[in-house]
Structure formats: C-alpha cells, structure tokens
PDB file of C-alpha atoms in Angstrom:
ATOM      1  CA  MET Z  15    -143.396  41.100-105.447  1.00  0.00           C
ATOM      2  CA  ILE Z  16    -142.553  42.269-108.968  1.00  0.00           C
ATOM      3  CA  ILE Z  17    -145.071  44.498-111.143  1.00  0.00           C
ATOM      4  CA  ASP Z  18    -145.415  45.283-114.619  1.00  0.00           C
ATOM      5  CA  THR Z  19    -147.513  48.320-116.013  1.00  0.00           C
ATOM      6  CA  ASN Z  20    -148.053  50.366-118.770  1.00  0.00           C
ATOM      7  CA  ARG Z  21    -148.405  53.532-116.440  1.00  0.00           C
ATOM      8  CA  ARG Z  22    -145.778  55.796-115.071  1.00  0.00           C
ATOM      9  CA  THR Z  23    -144.910  54.930-111.399  1.00  0.00           C
ATOM     10  CA  THR Z  24    -142.801  57.794-110.295  1.00  0.00           C
ATOM     11  CA  PRO Z  25    -145.597  59.435-108.310  1.00  0.00           C
ATOM     12  CA  GLN Z  26    -146.641  55.957-106.662  1.00  0.00           C
ATOM     13  CA  LEU Z  27    -143.188  54.545-106.059  1.00  0.00           C
ATOM     14  CA  ALA Z  28    -143.364  55.072-102.169  1.00  0.00           C
ATOM     15  CA  CYS Z  29    -146.668  53.432-101.803  1.00  0.00           C
ATOM     16  CA  LEU Z  30    -145.650  50.359-104.323  1.00  0.00           C
ATOM     17  CA  ARG Z  31    -142.810  49.951-102.066  1.00  0.00           C
ATOM     18  CA  GLU Z  32    -144.716  50.043 -98.796  1.00  0.00           C
ATOM     19  CA  ALA Z  33    -147.230  47.484-100.656  1.00  0.00           C
ATOM     20  CA  GLY Z  34    -144.084  45.149-101.139  1.00  0.00           C
ATOM     21  CA  THR Z  35    -142.998  45.732-104.476  1.00  0.00           C
ATOM     22  CA  THR Z  36    -139.406  44.549-105.102  1.00  0.00           C
ATOM     23  CA  GLY Z  37    -139.303  45.104-109.034  1.00  0.00           C
ATOM     24  CA  VAL Z  38    -140.900  47.078-111.770  1.00  0.00           C
ATOM     25  CA  ILE Z  39    -141.317  46.041-115.423  1.00  0.00           C
ATOM     26  CA  ARG Z  40    -141.923  48.993-117.591  1.00  0.00           C
ATOM     27  CA  TYR Z  41    -142.245  49.116-121.435  1.00  0.00           C
ATOM     28  CA  TYR Z  42    -140.068  50.117-124.542  1.00  0.00           C
ATOM     29  CA  ALA Z  43    -142.351  50.744-127.463  1.00  0.00           C
ATOM     30  CA  ARG Z  44    -141.097  51.537-131.062  1.00  0.00           C
ATOM     31  CA  ALA Z  45    -144.462  52.983-131.855  1.00  0.00           C
ATOM     32  CA  THR Z  46    -147.442  53.637-129.263  1.00  0.00           C
ATOM     33  CA  SER Z  47    -150.519  55.761-128.887  1.00  0.00           C
ATOM     34  CA  GLN Z  48    -149.659  56.181-125.138  1.00  0.00           C
ATOM     35  CA  PRO Z  49    -146.565  58.066-124.500  1.00  0.00           C
ATOM     36  CA  GLU Z  50    -146.434  57.318-120.915  1.00  0.00           C
ATOM     37  CA  LYS Z  51    -146.081  53.659-121.678  1.00  0.00           C
ATOM     38  CA  ARG Z  52    -142.677  54.160-122.247  1.00  0.00           C
ATOM     39  CA  LEU Z  53    -139.985  53.974-119.520  1.00  0.00           C
ATOM     40  CA  VAL Z  54    -137.766  57.258-119.634  1.00  0.00           C
ATOM     41  CA  ARG Z  55    -134.474  57.546-117.476  1.00  0.00           C
ATOM     42  CA  GLU Z  56    -135.826  59.694-114.714  1.00  0.00           C
ATOM     43  CA  GLU Z  57    -138.689  57.064-114.112  1.00  0.00           C
ATOM     44  CA  ALA Z  58    -135.797  54.447-114.130  1.00  0.00           C
ATOM     45  CA  GLN Z  59    -133.661  56.391-111.596  1.00  0.00           C
ATOM     46  CA  ALA Z  60    -136.556  57.219-109.274  1.00  0.00           C
ATOM     47  CA  ILE Z  61    -137.404  53.579-109.212  1.00  0.00           C
ATOM     48  CA  LEU Z  62    -133.674  52.533-108.346  1.00  0.00           C
ATOM     49  CA  ALA Z  63    -133.429  55.190-105.815  1.00  0.00           C
ATOM     50  CA  ALA Z  64    -136.821  53.571-104.039  1.00  0.00           C
ATOM     51  CA  GLY Z  65    -134.884  50.481-103.562  1.00  0.00           C
ATOM     52  CA  MET Z  66    -136.626  48.508-106.429  1.00  0.00           C
ATOM     53  CA  SER Z  67    -134.916  46.944-109.369  1.00  0.00           C
ATOM     54  CA  VAL Z  68    -135.942  47.593-113.272  1.00  0.00           C
ATOM     55  CA  GLY Z  69    -137.243  45.293-115.991  1.00  0.00           C
ATOM     56  CA  VAL Z  70    -137.865  45.903-119.712  1.00  0.00           C
ATOM     57  CA  VAL Z  71    -140.143  44.509-122.445  1.00  0.00           C
ATOM     58  CA  HIS Z  72    -140.456  46.165-125.712  1.00  0.00           C
ATOM     59  CA  GLU Z  73    -143.958  45.873-127.269  1.00  0.00           C
ATOM     60  CA  ALA Z  74    -145.241  47.871-130.114  1.00  0.00           C
ATOM     61  CA  ALA Z  75    -148.021  46.062-131.491  1.00  0.00           C
ATOM     62  CA  GLY Z  76    -147.444  42.131-130.735  1.00  0.00           C
ATOM     63  CA  ASN Z  77    -150.829  40.868-130.381  1.00  0.00           C
ATOM     64  CA  ALA Z  78    -151.459  39.384-133.921  1.00  0.00           C
ATOM     65  CA  PRO Z  79    -149.212  37.288-136.645  1.00  0.00           C
ATOM     66  CA  SER Z  80    -148.911  40.252-138.539  1.00  0.00           C
ATOM     67  CA  ALA Z  81    -146.464  41.849-135.924  1.00  0.00           C
ATOM     68  CA  PHE Z  82    -143.766  39.564-136.476  1.00  0.00           C
ATOM     69  CA  SER Z  83    -141.516  38.975-139.301  1.00  0.00           C
ATOM     70  CA  SER Z  84    -137.736  39.206-139.641  1.00  0.00           C
ATOM     71  CA  THR Z  85    -138.071  42.861-141.018  1.00  0.00           C
ATOM     72  CA  ILE Z  86    -140.194  43.865-137.937  1.00  0.00           C
ATOM     73  CA  GLY Z  87    -137.766  42.264-135.684  1.00  0.00           C
ATOM     74  CA  GLU Z  88    -134.808  43.693-137.198  1.00  0.00           C
ATOM     75  CA  ALA Z  89    -136.564  47.187-136.670  1.00  0.00           C
ATOM     76  CA  ASP Z  90    -138.041  46.418-133.184  1.00  0.00           C
ATOM     77  CA  ALA Z  91    -134.581  45.168-131.916  1.00  0.00           C
ATOM     78  CA  THR Z  92    -132.683  48.130-133.428  1.00  0.00           C
ATOM     79  CA  TYR Z  93    -135.126  50.457-131.479  1.00  0.00           C
ATOM     80  CA  ALA Z  94    -134.991  48.731-128.502  1.00  0.00           C
ATOM     81  CA  PHE Z  95    -131.341  48.273-127.966  1.00  0.00           C
ATOM     82  CA  ALA Z  96    -130.497  51.836-129.201  1.00  0.00           C
ATOM     83  CA  TYR Z  97    -133.297  53.279-126.715  1.00  0.00           C
ATOM     84  CA  ALA Z  98    -131.864  50.797-123.915  1.00  0.00           C
ATOM     85  CA  ALA Z  99    -128.467  52.240-124.483  1.00  0.00           C
ATOM     86  CA  ARG Z 100    -128.699  56.107-125.311  1.00  0.00           C
ATOM     87  CA  THR Z 101    -131.559  56.977-123.546  1.00  0.00           C
ATOM     88  CA  ILE Z 102    -132.036  54.840-120.517  1.00  0.00           C
ATOM     89  CA  GLY Z 103    -128.392  53.627-119.903  1.00  0.00           C
ATOM     90  CA  GLN Z 104    -129.626  50.176-119.412  1.00  0.00           C
ATOM     91  CA  PRO Z 105    -126.172  48.247-118.408  1.00  0.00           C
ATOM     92  CA  ALA Z 106    -125.125  45.303-120.586  1.00  0.00           C
ATOM     93  CA  GLY Z 107    -126.193  41.843-119.759  1.00  0.00           C
ATOM     94  CA  SER Z 108    -129.505  42.659-118.359  1.00  0.00           C
ATOM     95  CA  ALA Z 109    -132.559  41.501-120.332  1.00  0.00           C
ATOM     96  CA  ILE Z 110    -134.808  43.083-122.679  1.00  0.00           C
ATOM     97  CA  TYR Z 111    -138.240  40.839-123.217  1.00  0.00           C
ATOM     98  CA  PHE Z 112    -140.006  41.168-126.405  1.00  0.00           C
ATOM     99  CA  ALA Z 113    -143.945  40.637-126.142  1.00  0.00           C
ATOM    100  CA  VAL Z 114    -145.763  37.811-127.870  1.00  0.00           C
ATOM    101  CA  ASP Z 115    -149.118  39.047-126.777  1.00  0.00           C
ATOM    102  CA  TYR Z 116    -151.648  36.697-128.253  1.00  0.00           C
ATOM    103  CA  ASP Z 117    -152.299  33.049-128.101  1.00  0.00           C
ATOM    104  CA  CYS Z 118    -150.156  32.353-130.879  1.00  0.00           C
ATOM    105  CA  SER Z 119    -150.344  28.713-132.726  1.00  0.00           C
ATOM    106  CA  ASP Z 120    -147.872  26.404-133.992  1.00  0.00           C
ATOM    107  CA  ASP Z 121    -147.835  27.580-137.531  1.00  0.00           C
ATOM    108  CA  ASP Z 122    -147.422  31.418-136.143  1.00  0.00           C
ATOM    109  CA  VAL Z 123    -144.244  30.603-134.049  1.00  0.00           C
ATOM    110  CA  THR Z 124    -142.821  28.458-137.224  1.00  0.00           C
ATOM    111  CA  ASN Z 125    -143.759  31.013-140.150  1.00  0.00           C
ATOM    112  CA  ALA Z 126    -143.402  34.474-137.822  1.00  0.00           C
ATOM    113  CA  ILE Z 127    -142.170  34.509-134.631  1.00  0.00           C
ATOM    114  CA  ILE Z 128    -139.048  32.694-134.920  1.00  0.00           C
ATOM    115  CA  PRO Z 129    -137.738  34.639-137.846  1.00  0.00           C
ATOM    116  CA  HIS Z 130    -138.644  37.753-135.847  1.00  0.00           C
ATOM    117  CA  PHE Z 131    -136.693  36.302-133.127  1.00  0.00           C
ATOM    118  CA  ARG Z 132    -133.658  35.382-135.193  1.00  0.00           C
ATOM    119  CA  ALA Z 133    -133.432  38.771-136.430  1.00  0.00           C
ATOM    120  CA  ILE Z 134    -133.607  40.346-132.933  1.00  0.00           C
ATOM    121  CA  ALA Z 135    -130.491  37.569-131.940  1.00  0.00           C
ATOM    122  CA  ALA Z 136    -128.651  38.945-135.270  1.00  0.00           C
ATOM    123  CA  VAL Z 137    -129.115  42.433-134.127  1.00  0.00           C
ATOM    124  CA  ALA Z 138    -127.963  41.711-130.648  1.00  0.00           C
ATOM    125  CA  ALA Z 139    -124.904  40.130-132.079  1.00  0.00           C
ATOM    126  CA  SER Z 140    -123.965  43.028-134.222  1.00  0.00           C
ATOM    127  CA  GLY Z 141    -122.036  45.298-131.751  1.00  0.00           C
ATOM    128  CA  ALA Z 142    -123.748  48.272-132.551  1.00  0.00           C
ATOM    129  CA  THR Z 143    -124.922  48.682-128.723  1.00  0.00           C
ATOM    130  CA  PRO Z 144    -124.212  47.024-125.539  1.00  0.00           C
ATOM    131  CA  ARG Z 145    -125.081  43.094-125.581  1.00  0.00           C
ATOM    132  CA  TYR Z 146    -128.336  42.524-123.539  1.00  0.00           C
ATOM    133  CA  ALA Z 147    -130.091  39.342-122.944  1.00  0.00           C
ATOM    134  CA  ILE Z 148    -133.035  38.507-124.798  1.00  0.00           C
ATOM    135  CA  GLY Z 149    -136.286  37.431-123.081  1.00  0.00           C
ATOM    136  CA  ALA Z 150    -139.973  36.707-124.307  1.00  0.00           C
ATOM    137  CA  TYR Z 151    -143.273  37.002-123.019  1.00  0.00           C
ATOM    138  CA  GLY Z 152    -145.954  34.579-124.038  1.00  0.00           C
ATOM    139  CA  ASN Z 153    -147.950  31.389-124.168  1.00  0.00           C
ATOM    140  CA  GLY Z 154    -146.189  28.165-123.183  1.00  0.00           C
ATOM    141  CA  LEU Z 155    -146.065  27.164-126.719  1.00  0.00           C
ATOM    142  CA  VAL Z 156    -143.816  29.994-128.003  1.00  0.00           C
ATOM    143  CA  LEU Z 157    -141.852  30.294-124.875  1.00  0.00           C
ATOM    144  CA  ARG Z 158    -140.978  26.345-125.381  1.00  0.00           C
ATOM    145  CA  ARG Z 159    -140.127  26.941-128.812  1.00  0.00           C
ATOM    146  CA  LEU Z 160    -137.797  29.950-128.612  1.00  0.00           C
ATOM    147  CA  LEU Z 161    -135.980  28.124-125.597  1.00  0.00           C
ATOM    148  CA  ALA Z 162    -135.598  25.055-127.902  1.00  0.00           C
ATOM    149  CA  GLU Z 163    -134.232  27.374-130.966  1.00  0.00           C
ATOM    150  CA  LYS Z 164    -131.640  28.944-128.131  1.00  0.00           C
ATOM    151  CA  LEU Z 165    -133.261  32.408-129.002  1.00  0.00           C
ATOM    152  CA  VAL Z 166    -134.094  33.608-125.826  1.00  0.00           C
ATOM    153  CA  ALA Z 167    -132.421  33.447-122.314  1.00  0.00           C
ATOM    154  CA  TYR Z 168    -135.371  34.456-120.225  1.00  0.00           C
ATOM    155  CA  ALA Z 169    -138.827  33.002-120.754  1.00  0.00           C
ATOM    156  CA  TRP Z 170    -141.923  35.082-119.173  1.00  0.00           C
ATOM    157  CA  LEU Z 171    -145.313  33.170-118.930  1.00  0.00           C
ATOM    158  CA  SER Z 172    -148.324  35.430-119.727  1.00  0.00           C
ATOM    159  CA  GLN Z 173    -151.331  35.390-117.046  1.00  0.00           C
ATOM    160  CA  SER Z 174    -153.537  33.686-119.721  1.00  0.00           C
ATOM    161  CA  THR Z 175    -154.103  30.415-118.235  1.00  0.00           C
ATOM    162  CA  GLY Z 176    -156.459  29.178-121.455  1.00  0.00           C
ATOM    163  CA  PHE Z 177    -153.604  29.925-123.775  1.00  0.00           C
ATOM    164  CA  ARG Z 178    -151.517  27.016-125.582  1.00  0.00           C
ATOM    165  CA  GLU Z 179    -149.337  24.982-123.238  1.00  0.00           C
ATOM    166  CA  TYR Z 180    -149.667  27.143-120.346  1.00  0.00           C
ATOM    167  CA  GLN Z 181    -150.039  24.415-117.753  1.00  0.00           C
ATOM    168  CA  SER Z 182    -147.220  22.014-118.965  1.00  0.00           C
ATOM    169  CA  PHE Z 183    -144.765  24.853-119.359  1.00  0.00           C
ATOM    170  CA  LEU Z 184    -145.537  26.350-115.895  1.00  0.00           C
ATOM    171  CA  ASP Z 185    -145.002  22.717-114.646  1.00  0.00           C
ATOM    172  CA  SER Z 186    -141.274  22.353-116.659  1.00  0.00           C
ATOM    173  CA  GLY Z 187    -139.941  25.238-114.544  1.00  0.00           C
ATOM    174  CA  ALA Z 188    -138.363  26.662-117.813  1.00  0.00           C
ATOM    175  CA  TRP Z 189    -140.017  30.120-116.613  1.00  0.00           C
ATOM    176  CA  VAL Z 190    -138.401  32.832-114.891  1.00  0.00           C
ATOM    177  CA  LEU Z 191    -141.332  35.009-114.655  1.00  0.00           C
ATOM    178  CA  ARG Z 192    -145.280  33.812-114.173  1.00  0.00           C
ATOM    179  CA  GLN Z 193    -147.757  36.738-114.596  1.00  0.00           C
ATOM    180  CA  GLY Z 194    -150.788  37.134-112.290  1.00  0.00           C
ATOM    181  CA  PRO Z 195    -154.243  38.597-112.704  1.00  0.00           C
ATOM    182  CA  ALA Z 196    -154.530  42.309-113.676  1.00  0.00           C
ATOM    183  CA  ARG Z 197    -155.373  44.843-110.623  1.00  0.00           C
ATOM    184  CA  THR Z 198    -155.411  48.204-109.144  1.00  0.00           C
ATOM    185  CA  LEU Z 199    -152.158  48.811-106.831  1.00  0.00           C
ATOM    186  CA  CYS Z 200    -151.576  52.259-105.384  1.00  0.00           C
ATOM    187  CA  SER Z 201    -154.080  53.693-107.873  1.00  0.00           C
ATOM    188  CA  ILE Z 202    -152.633  52.348-111.099  1.00  0.00           C
ATOM    189  CA  GLY Z 203    -153.447  49.512-113.180  1.00  0.00           C
ATOM    190  CA  VAL Z 204    -150.771  46.666-112.588  1.00  0.00           C
ATOM    191  CA  ASP Z 205    -150.088  42.691-113.277  1.00  0.00           C
ATOM    192  CA  GLY Z 206    -148.290  40.943-110.199  1.00  0.00           C
ATOM    193  CA  ASN Z 207    -145.449  38.723-111.163  1.00  0.00           C
ATOM    194  CA  ASP Z 208    -143.870  35.751-109.352  1.00  0.00           C
ATOM    195  CA  ALA Z 209    -140.322  34.938-109.843  1.00  0.00           C
ATOM    196  CA  ASN Z 210    -139.098  31.414-110.294  1.00  0.00           C
ATOM    197  CA  PRO Z 211    -137.149  30.861-107.015  1.00  0.00           C
ATOM    198  CA  LYS Z 212    -135.072  28.266-108.989  1.00  0.00           C
ATOM    199  CA  ALA Z 213    -133.920  30.541-111.869  1.00  0.00           C
ATOM    200  CA  ALA Z 214    -131.085  32.773-111.523  1.00  0.00           C
ATOM    201  CA  GLY Z 215    -132.536  35.962-111.792  1.00  0.00           C
ATOM    202  CA  TRP Z 216    -134.828  37.222-114.304  1.00  0.00           C
ATOM    203  CA  GLY Z 217    -132.778  39.785-116.148  1.00  0.00           C
ATOM    204  CA  ALA Z 218    -133.787  43.088-114.089  1.00  0.00           C
ATOM    205  CA  PHE Z 219    -131.254  46.048-113.602  1.00  0.00           C
ATOM    206  CA  THR Z 220    -130.170  47.972-110.466  1.00  0.00           C
ATOM    207  CA  THR Z 221    -127.947  50.468-111.603  1.00  0.00           C
ATOM    208  CA  LEU Z 222    -127.918  52.547-114.762  1.00  0.00           C
ATOM    209  CA  ASP Z 223    -125.068  53.504-117.121  1.00  0.00           C
ATOM    210  CA  PRO Z 224    -124.025  57.298-117.986  1.00  0.00           C
ATOM    211  CA  LEU Z 225    -125.454  58.340-121.181  1.00  0.00           C
ATOM    212  CA  PRO Z 226    -123.224  58.521-124.244  1.00  0.00           C
ATOM    213  CA  ALA Z 227    -122.434  61.855-125.413  1.00  0.00           C
ATOM    214  CA  PRO Z 228    -124.540  63.310-127.863  1.00  0.00           C
TER     215      PRO Z 228
END
C-alpha cells in the first residue's frame, strides 16, 4: 500500500509499516499555511529507515486556473528542485509530481497548465540542480494531454471519479498511481494509492544523497 498525506508521519511509522504501507508520498510546497505539510530530511530518513520508499508532490495552491502559468511554473519548479537537492537530498532520476488539484477543463489545460509544465520542463533541463523526472497529479484529461505533450513521465490519477476523463484514463493504463478514498490510518488522514503493476515504477526513492556544503 502506498499512502499520501499532508501530515508528518514520523511518530506513526511503526504503525504504518505494520498496516502494510510500502511507500509514503509527502509534499514540497513553495507556499503553505501548514508547515508540517512539507517533507523535511529527518522525516525522509525515518521513512527510509522504516523500510518504506518516499515519493514527493509539489503543491502550493494548485486548485484553480489562476495557480497555473509559465511564470508560476518556473517559480514552483525552481523552488521544488532546489528544495529536493539542497534540503532533502533527493537523488537524481527520481520524480517530483506537480499537482493539478481540481477538475480542470480543456481550455484550462491549453491556456494555463501546459505553459506551466513547459516552464517546469525548462527549469529541469537548465542544469541548476540534479535532473528529476517530472510527474503530474490530476484528472484524466490533464494527465492524457500532458503525456501527449511529453511534458511528464509519470501520471498520478486523482481519486475524484467524477472528474473529467477519469474512467477513460484509468482504462488506458497510462497511469502509474491511482489515488483511493481518504481515510484515517494510524491516527492520521491519508489517501491510499494503487501502483499500476504494468508500470516500471512510480518515481519513488529509497536512498538520500549527502547535502551540499552550505
């Protein structure tokens, strides 16, 4: 079982492991009112020491068209890649997902979200930090289009079954993660996720790099 949560998991890791958790997805966030939403290196170390892999998703706002543009995409990516490399020690080649956390329309994808992800790809290619794979979280429509544009390597399908193209994207098998309903596990709120057994991984990491010198 793979879980995602905006809560610090360190106190619950023994319980989570006993419950069958194999991977924990946590957040990077350029802006947030909830400090514990952000993964910190000590938590990443603890998750790995408990025998689970770590995945990460960047989400600051992400819940409206106004949260997406080339300018915002560049800022989100610059923050996320630097945080991954300099604060966490996330190894190159693993993935950072970027969340589209609402039922975006085709116009939203064309006018805001694709420019946003093009900017993310440009930052990734700049060489300023280790090269991370890019993933997206969202409805079936945005995942289908981002994959077609070759802007993401990993597609994580939102749990919202009523969102655009949910079933058709699920049936396509192009997803690497499928999010399930929210629930409480080991006293924290989590979403369970299924990994696609036909996919070659989902971008998690199982080691950390040393942090660069200050």
